[in-house]
Amino acid sequence: MDLIENKQYLFKSILNSILILIFFSINLQSQEKNIEIKSAGSFDRNESLFPDGNILGESQTKKVHLRHDEMDIFSKKSIFFQKRNSFIATGKVHVKQGDSINLFCDSLNYDGTSRKFSSYGSVRFINDEMELNSTVLFFDRNINEIFFNEKGRIIDSLSTIESKKGKYLIDQKKYEFEDNVVINNPNYKIRSDMMDYYLDTELAYFFKQSTIKTENYDIFCNKGFYDTKNKIGIFKNEANITNEERIIYGDSIYFDDNLEYASASKNIRIIDKKENLIIRGDYAEIFEKLDSALITKNPVAINITKSDSLFIKADTLFSIGKDNNRKVIGYDNVKFIKGSMSGKSDKIEIDKSLGLTILKRKKLTKRQIQILTENQINKLNPIIWDGNSQISGDEIILKENLDKNVIDSLKISNNSFIVEIDTISSGNNYNQMKGIKLYGKIIDNKLERIKIDKNAEIIYYMYDENQQLIGIDKAIASSILISFKEQGIDDIIFYNQPEGVLYPEDELEENQKTLNGFIDRFKERITNRENFK
């Protein structure tokens, strides 16, 4: 009994499945719309050439008119395959569907079942906003998309767009272009290997190598977005923006032409073409109206000169001004290196018009002035090293020869202190000089001579011709002139009533071998420009 019931149940299930399949098959057939012949001037058949095909031709008063699902097709001649629900139209073909489709071509193949057609010859697709021209154009009515693979051209009210491959999404008013894309507009020219473009908003999205050229700037990227109407964009992957004065590189660049503003992040480089200035870092803001740039992440500035270039590193860097009036300002943890010379400070200012590089210390508070020792202040002061020399002061000014574009002098207006390593001795001995003001001469990026003015003091290790230590000279004078050679101090001249005593080394305690305010900062000096990369 159970076996019979199971067989009956199985039979009913199979029967229900068959009925469902039959129902859906009939339903699909009823949903599929057939192509209609609305008019024709002549009817003919040629089974050898067109099996199951009706040959429809025009007359003097009638064009061939076919219709399918609210789409009208006019032509001189059509081969209509009723069983296949398809046709081939030739001769001045015109396809019309409301306001969405208005197409002209030489020939057209249409499949009513798939609702797709391909058009050939001189193909023109026209709507209220643009005209699309190609030699081969495909259209999928199911998703309302047109595409071409044999080069196409789109013309709207302002622009002409060309590409080898393209797609037009009618409902979205969106183009998808690939391979040799070119947009010509009175205000710009865009080239791209792959991009999307929205007709109504004039937004362009780039997915491969792309360039934008305008009267004032050029843009390059491998990925990005550009609002062609409002001139705003984001550009990524080896992006750069070039104008008459500078080039901006970055992994990502935001650009607003109306505000004349750009911001760049990661692996940035700003190249000043006229001033031979390069600024690197990981975040920058550029203000074209102010001719300024702000770099706040790992900034490095490189001033390229005929001899040794100047490398500057700081927590924050500014570049301000045009051409010869350019200023570069660095704040906090400033370091620089130029040839054999290097230095550190809280702030650096480079004025290209005056040829000045100024190293500054943060302004001391009243309390700091009261409680800090001279040694502690000297540890905070700007400092430069050149070979075996260490020079510090409240403010250090390096002067450039503008004709030769090289640093040729330095100046300290207060609290000057020089430390020179005694290279002859085997111990840690230092020649020291201090005073109020300092003037120095630099030749070939090397310290040639220094003059210390006002309250000058000196401690100097003196040797005989056999480089045997004679003693330690401790002296004071109104001014001291010091000349340097390759290995250190070469000559010392005292001015205006000098007083000094030559002491045997063993007669002086260790604390008597240093001037008040002495501090050894040679371990801080920068010896490798690789640290600036």
XYZ file of C-alpha atoms in Angstrom:
533
model
C 0.000 0.000 0.000
C 2.800 2.413 0.918
C 4.627 1.608 -2.327
C 1.541 2.460 -4.425
C 1.065 5.765 -2.568
C 4.719 6.708 -3.145
C 4.422 6.006 -6.874
C 1.273 8.120 -7.088
C 3.004 10.990 -5.251
C 6.046 10.802 -7.548
C 3.821 10.821 -10.652
C 1.949 13.915 -9.438
C 5.249 15.764 -8.751
C 6.578 15.029 -12.252
C 3.276 16.088 -13.812
C 3.269 19.376 -11.872
C 6.847 20.149 -12.995
C 5.928 19.520 -16.647
C 2.875 21.774 -16.362
C 4.975 24.567 -14.791
C 7.547 24.354 -17.615
C 4.793 24.436 -20.243
C 3.198 27.437 -18.530
C 6.431 29.452 -18.433
C 7.253 28.533 -22.028
C 3.841 29.747 -23.199
C 4.135 32.849 -21.009
C 7.564 33.750 -22.443
C 6.296 33.248 -25.967
C 3.344 35.488 -25.256
C 5.672 38.159 -23.786
C 7.996 38.147 -26.828
C 6.795 40.784 -29.250
C 6.946 40.170 -32.969
C 8.348 42.537 -35.545
C 5.588 44.218 -37.539
C 5.640 45.273 -41.178
C 4.010 48.700 -41.187
C 4.587 49.485 -44.857
C 6.627 48.524 -47.916
C 6.588 49.406 -51.614
C 7.266 45.829 -52.772
C 7.360 42.229 -51.500
C 9.540 39.428 -52.859
C 11.234 36.155 -51.889
C 14.486 34.421 -52.886
C 14.900 31.157 -51.015
C 18.326 30.486 -52.485
C 19.699 33.768 -51.165
C 17.492 34.361 -48.123
C 15.784 31.170 -46.890
C 12.576 32.030 -45.008
C 13.224 35.682 -45.760
C 10.784 38.275 -47.076
C 12.431 40.880 -49.280
C 10.815 44.240 -48.667
C 11.606 47.208 -50.927
C 10.682 50.859 -51.120
C 8.622 52.532 -53.805
C 8.431 56.113 -54.959
C 5.863 56.853 -52.270
C 6.729 54.382 -49.517
C 9.798 53.486 -47.526
C 10.122 50.135 -45.860
C 8.772 50.648 -42.364
C 9.216 47.981 -39.662
C 8.200 48.306 -36.038
C 9.156 46.417 -32.916
C 8.260 47.251 -29.336
C 7.739 50.999 -29.959
C 10.840 51.275 -32.144
C 10.420 52.263 -35.810
C 12.908 51.336 -38.520
C 12.818 52.973 -41.966
C 14.978 51.876 -44.904
C 15.137 51.398 -48.665
C 15.250 47.637 -48.340
C 14.796 45.015 -45.625
C 15.152 41.248 -45.475
C 12.580 40.197 -42.891
C 12.861 36.754 -41.253
C 9.512 36.295 -39.568
C 10.279 32.903 -37.997
C 13.459 34.229 -36.434
C 11.851 37.558 -35.549
C 14.753 39.451 -37.114
C 15.626 41.513 -40.180
C 18.450 43.123 -42.164
C 17.797 46.714 -43.263
C 19.876 48.532 -45.884
C 19.902 51.906 -47.626
C 19.461 55.128 -45.679
C 18.378 53.322 -42.525
C 16.678 55.440 -39.879
C 15.852 54.101 -36.389
C 13.489 56.117 -34.220
C 12.104 55.544 -30.722
C 10.598 58.559 -28.987
C 13.280 61.014 -27.883
C 15.753 58.368 -26.702
C 16.800 56.790 -30.032
C 17.411 58.606 -33.284
C 19.930 56.685 -35.382
C 21.007 56.839 -39.034
C 23.202 54.267 -40.795
C 23.818 52.458 -44.107
C 22.738 49.014 -42.882
C 21.378 47.427 -39.740
C 20.918 43.890 -38.362
C 18.209 43.509 -35.735
C 17.193 40.539 -33.597
C 13.749 41.021 -32.050
C 14.234 38.133 -29.632
C 17.428 39.469 -28.058
C 16.374 43.098 -28.692
C 19.865 43.920 -29.986
C 21.033 45.451 -33.243
C 24.272 46.273 -35.009
C 24.541 49.200 -37.431
C 27.162 49.790 -40.126
C 28.475 52.394 -42.527
C 28.127 56.056 -41.783
C 26.456 55.640 -38.380
C 25.036 58.624 -36.510
C 23.256 58.455 -33.156
C 21.597 61.768 -32.240
C 19.737 63.108 -29.223
C 19.104 66.567 -27.768
C 22.533 66.716 -26.098
C 25.006 65.115 -28.469
C 25.782 63.285 -31.700
C 27.705 59.988 -31.840
C 29.442 58.974 -35.084
C 31.067 55.636 -35.914
C 31.425 53.055 -38.674
C 30.054 50.214 -36.537
C 27.663 50.718 -33.646
C 25.971 48.136 -31.425
C 22.837 48.695 -29.370
C 21.348 46.611 -26.563
C 17.767 47.742 -25.932
C 17.476 45.613 -22.779
C 19.947 47.763 -20.891
C 19.723 50.819 -23.155
C 23.424 50.829 -24.048
C 25.277 51.710 -27.243
C 28.871 50.660 -27.845
C 31.503 50.690 -30.594
C 34.858 48.956 -31.169
C 35.969 50.607 -34.410
C 36.565 54.203 -33.281
C 33.845 56.691 -32.525
C 33.343 60.421 -32.222
C 30.935 62.274 -29.950
C 30.045 65.923 -30.492
C 28.159 67.978 -27.915
C 27.604 71.714 -27.571
C 31.210 72.433 -26.513
C 33.357 69.328 -26.846
C 34.409 66.669 -29.312
C 35.290 63.255 -27.876
C 37.052 60.507 -29.803
C 38.153 57.001 -28.822
C 38.809 53.607 -30.345
C 36.333 51.834 -28.072
C 33.361 53.309 -26.301
C 30.033 52.744 -24.645
C 27.106 55.088 -24.063
C 24.732 54.286 -21.189
C 21.658 56.230 -22.283
C 19.727 56.193 -18.993
C 22.757 57.338 -16.989
C 23.959 59.772 -19.671
C 27.352 58.201 -19.169
C 30.169 57.345 -21.570
C 32.775 54.655 -20.993
C 35.803 55.134 -23.242
C 38.882 52.999 -23.806
C 41.980 53.255 -25.989
C 43.196 56.607 -27.376
C 40.506 58.769 -25.783
C 40.698 62.459 -26.743
C 38.418 65.288 -25.565
C 38.804 68.609 -27.370
C 37.224 71.602 -25.660
C 37.952 75.342 -26.073
C 39.187 75.396 -22.453
C 41.060 72.089 -22.227
C 42.244 68.955 -23.998
C 42.094 65.538 -22.341
C 43.880 62.385 -23.445
C 43.309 59.064 -21.709
C 43.766 55.340 -22.170
C 40.562 54.669 -20.224
C 37.943 57.017 -18.802
C 34.266 57.495 -17.958
C 32.483 60.739 -18.781
C 29.050 61.964 -17.633
C 27.369 64.119 -20.252
C 25.093 66.234 -18.060
C 27.522 66.904 -15.181
C 30.696 66.968 -17.341
C 32.536 64.781 -14.822
C 35.459 62.662 -16.044
C 36.876 59.609 -14.232
C 40.287 58.247 -15.245
C 41.395 54.626 -14.824
C 44.625 54.549 -16.832
C 47.259 57.001 -18.034
C 45.602 60.381 -18.647
C 46.576 64.007 -19.295
C 44.711 67.309 -19.098
C 46.123 70.318 -20.946
C 44.882 73.873 -20.408
C 46.246 77.332 -21.114
C 47.698 77.623 -17.601
C 48.632 74.089 -16.551
C 49.062 70.434 -17.535
C 47.907 67.487 -15.399
C 49.013 63.856 -15.553
C 47.703 60.826 -13.633
C 47.061 57.102 -13.914
C 43.840 57.306 -11.925
C 41.650 60.212 -10.967
C 38.610 62.423 -11.288
C 38.099 65.818 -12.943
C 35.088 68.125 -12.907
C 35.580 69.789 -16.288
C 32.892 72.391 -15.601
C 34.127 73.581 -12.185
C 37.806 72.724 -12.824
C 38.206 70.626 -9.678
C 39.934 67.260 -9.593
C 41.650 64.485 -7.651
C 44.576 62.774 -9.364
C 46.416 59.651 -8.207
C 49.177 57.196 -9.109
C 52.278 59.136 -10.190
C 50.192 62.290 -10.553
C 51.709 65.660 -11.394
C 50.586 69.207 -12.204
C 52.831 71.487 -14.263
C 52.576 75.222 -14.829
C 55.000 77.899 -15.987
C 56.776 78.149 -12.631
C 56.606 74.765 -10.919
C 55.856 71.054 -11.134
C 53.929 69.285 -8.355
C 54.287 65.504 -7.974
C 52.418 63.252 -5.548
C 50.747 59.893 -5.050
C 47.506 61.863 -4.689
C 46.822 65.493 -5.676
C 43.656 67.538 -5.069
C 43.319 70.553 -7.376
C 40.907 73.514 -7.537
C 41.681 75.828 -10.443
C 39.169 78.492 -9.349
C 40.854 78.859 -5.957
C 44.281 78.298 -7.517
C 44.870 75.720 -4.786
C 46.325 72.216 -4.664
C 47.137 69.712 -1.935
C 49.365 66.685 -2.421
C 50.058 63.656 -0.237
C 52.745 60.958 -0.114
C 55.970 61.059 -2.115
C 55.462 64.691 -3.051
C 57.943 66.819 -4.949
C 57.539 70.495 -5.760
C 60.052 71.697 -8.330
C 60.548 75.435 -8.796
C 61.830 75.560 -12.370
C 63.129 79.138 -12.206
C 64.727 79.039 -8.762
C 66.243 75.530 -8.978
C 64.406 74.643 -5.770
C 63.021 71.185 -4.983
C 60.807 70.501 -1.968
C 59.938 66.943 -0.969
C 57.656 65.495 1.703
C 54.495 63.510 2.364
C 51.913 66.314 2.579
C 51.828 69.747 0.954
C 49.419 72.573 0.237
C 50.068 74.950 -2.655
C 48.448 78.396 -2.930
C 49.105 79.783 -6.423
C 47.564 83.208 -5.710
C 50.039 83.679 -2.881
C 52.837 81.880 -4.717
C 53.327 79.764 -1.620
C 53.595 76.145 -0.544
C 53.278 74.538 2.893
C 54.839 71.130 3.583
C 54.079 69.511 6.954
C 55.079 65.837 6.746
C 58.761 64.886 6.418
C 59.615 67.999 4.388
C 63.003 68.432 2.709
C 64.046 71.419 0.589
C 66.916 71.221 -1.898
C 68.326 74.439 -3.330
C 70.357 73.390 -6.367
C 73.453 75.534 -6.964
C 76.469 75.453 -9.266
C 78.615 73.892 -6.555
C 77.146 71.946 -3.617
C 73.364 71.987 -3.276
C 71.741 73.055 -0.011
C 69.594 70.379 1.698
C 67.142 71.507 4.406
C 64.963 69.372 6.653
C 62.338 70.587 9.168
C 59.017 69.641 10.728
C 57.308 72.296 8.590
C 58.504 74.091 5.457
C 57.067 77.138 3.671
C 57.937 78.400 0.214
C 56.627 81.921 -0.406
C 56.949 84.463 -3.204
C 57.680 84.624 -6.912
C 60.893 84.100 -8.816
C 63.811 86.031 -7.279
C 61.650 87.120 -4.329
C 61.197 83.525 -3.213
C 61.555 82.782 0.517
C 61.879 79.351 2.110
C 61.079 79.107 5.821
C 61.498 76.022 8.010
C 60.172 75.540 11.539
C 61.208 73.148 14.322
C 64.001 70.561 14.258
C 65.677 72.303 11.342
C 68.728 70.601 9.838
C 70.754 71.517 6.781
C 73.832 70.370 4.886
C 75.752 72.050 2.083
C 79.027 70.481 1.042
C 81.193 70.147 4.168
C 78.982 72.589 6.083
C 75.955 71.485 8.112
C 73.795 72.983 10.829
C 70.784 72.867 13.136
C 68.319 75.439 14.442
C 64.724 75.991 15.515
C 63.988 78.075 12.435
C 65.580 78.780 9.062
C 64.765 81.573 6.603
C 66.147 81.723 3.072
C 65.578 84.993 1.198
C 66.522 84.487 -2.454
C 66.325 88.191 -3.347
C 68.825 89.171 -0.640
C 70.867 85.992 -0.762
C 70.413 85.423 2.978
C 70.088 82.199 4.962
C 69.200 82.943 8.598
C 69.282 80.352 11.396
C 67.218 81.312 14.442
C 66.454 80.047 17.922
C 63.020 80.113 19.487
C 62.553 83.259 21.514
C 63.441 82.666 25.155
C 60.877 83.461 27.816
C 61.741 85.874 30.618
C 61.991 82.937 32.999
C 64.359 81.057 30.689
C 66.591 84.128 30.446
C 66.707 84.267 34.245
C 67.402 80.606 35.016
C 69.269 79.160 32.030
C 73.053 79.014 32.178
C 75.236 80.128 29.278
C 75.929 76.461 28.507
C 72.206 75.665 28.404
C 71.501 78.622 26.120
C 74.322 77.583 23.788
C 72.788 74.113 23.561
C 69.567 75.750 22.315
C 71.287 78.164 19.946
C 71.573 77.709 16.178
C 74.779 75.947 15.242
C 76.832 75.151 12.156
C 79.722 72.771 11.625
C 82.374 73.045 8.969
C 85.097 70.418 9.038
C 86.526 70.493 12.574
C 84.860 73.820 13.437
C 81.677 74.380 15.437
C 80.065 77.836 15.398
C 77.002 78.898 17.401
C 75.167 82.084 18.351
C 71.745 83.548 19.068
C 71.264 83.993 15.314
C 73.480 82.933 12.403
C 73.291 84.682 9.024
C 74.833 83.131 5.913
C 75.263 85.543 2.981
C 75.229 84.406 -0.643
C 77.103 85.956 -3.547
C 74.165 86.470 -5.918
C 76.355 86.634 -9.017
C 78.094 83.339 -8.282
C 75.182 81.755 -6.379
C 77.477 80.558 -3.561
C 77.624 81.304 0.185
C 80.598 83.598 0.824
C 80.177 84.953 4.372
C 78.518 84.467 7.759
C 77.544 86.770 10.606
C 76.512 86.362 14.252
C 75.215 89.454 16.059
C 75.257 88.108 19.639
C 76.706 85.340 21.810
C 79.232 84.017 19.285
C 81.043 80.835 20.230
C 83.548 78.815 18.169
C 84.856 75.376 19.047
C 87.696 73.869 17.010
C 88.842 70.263 17.437
C 92.562 70.122 18.228
C 93.558 67.610 15.561
C 97.205 67.411 16.676
C 96.535 66.068 20.149
C 95.464 62.516 20.796
C 93.057 63.595 23.537
C 89.739 65.426 23.463
C 91.178 68.927 23.316
C 89.297 71.885 21.859
C 90.416 75.334 20.809
C 87.709 77.825 21.799
C 86.843 81.410 20.924
C 83.901 83.502 22.046
C 82.670 87.073 21.870
C 79.670 89.229 21.081
C 79.815 89.502 17.285
C 81.314 87.305 14.603
C 82.092 87.854 10.928
C 83.274 84.992 8.745
C 84.527 84.549 5.182
C 83.669 81.394 3.224
C 85.529 80.352 0.074
C 84.606 77.253 -1.943
C 82.095 76.245 0.762
C 84.868 76.185 3.399
C 85.490 78.533 6.309
C 88.526 80.699 5.400
C 88.720 83.199 8.287
C 86.706 84.586 11.194
C 86.784 87.857 13.116
C 85.322 88.037 16.623
C 84.414 91.513 17.902
C 83.781 92.768 21.446
C 84.830 90.900 24.598
C 86.735 88.312 22.612
C 88.182 85.371 24.561
C 90.265 82.426 23.427
C 91.714 79.154 24.661
C 94.260 77.776 22.227
C 96.570 74.746 22.306
C 100.006 75.814 21.032
C 102.576 73.464 19.473
C 106.156 73.779 18.285
C 107.367 72.904 14.795
C 107.678 69.259 15.860
C 104.025 69.268 16.926
C 104.963 69.023 20.596
C 102.564 70.807 22.944
C 104.052 74.033 24.322
C 101.074 74.985 26.452
C 97.569 76.377 26.511
C 97.168 80.040 25.617
C 94.327 81.829 27.418
C 93.798 85.355 26.145
C 91.317 88.206 25.830
C 91.168 91.088 23.368
C 88.773 93.554 21.817
C 88.887 91.603 18.549
C 90.455 88.390 17.302
C 91.072 87.388 13.672
C 91.437 83.655 12.999
C 92.554 82.065 9.721
C 91.853 78.418 8.929
C 93.621 75.819 6.846
C 92.639 72.298 5.825
C 93.222 70.710 9.243
C 92.136 73.590 11.473
C 93.411 76.950 12.754
C 96.344 78.369 10.818
C 96.882 81.805 12.386
C 95.482 84.040 15.149
C 95.806 87.846 15.335
C 94.759 89.867 18.411
C 93.598 93.501 18.187
C 93.372 96.323 20.747
C 95.267 95.639 23.983
C 95.268 91.855 24.101
C 96.092 90.110 27.360
C 97.095 86.489 27.571
C 99.003 83.843 29.474
C 100.541 80.640 28.111
C 99.977 77.879 30.690
C 101.639 74.469 30.819
C 98.848 71.943 30.356
C 99.358 70.294 33.752
C 98.915 73.613 35.572
C 95.283 73.911 34.492
C 92.358 72.008 35.941
C 89.943 70.470 33.447
C 87.311 73.138 34.068
C 89.962 75.795 33.351
C 90.526 74.391 29.867
C 87.093 75.516 28.665
C 85.478 78.918 28.307
C 82.237 79.655 30.095
C 79.404 78.448 27.851
C 81.502 75.736 26.156
C 79.558 72.734 24.898
C 80.685 69.967 22.558
C 77.938 69.340 19.953
C 80.041 67.617 17.302
C 78.058 64.386 17.741
C 74.989 66.236 16.412
C 76.554 67.318 13.120
C 75.084 66.049 9.868
C 77.618 64.238 7.717
C 75.431 62.376 5.242
C 72.838 63.893 2.922
C 71.201 60.449 2.673
C 69.413 61.426 5.904
C 67.554 64.039 3.844
C 65.956 61.527 1.462
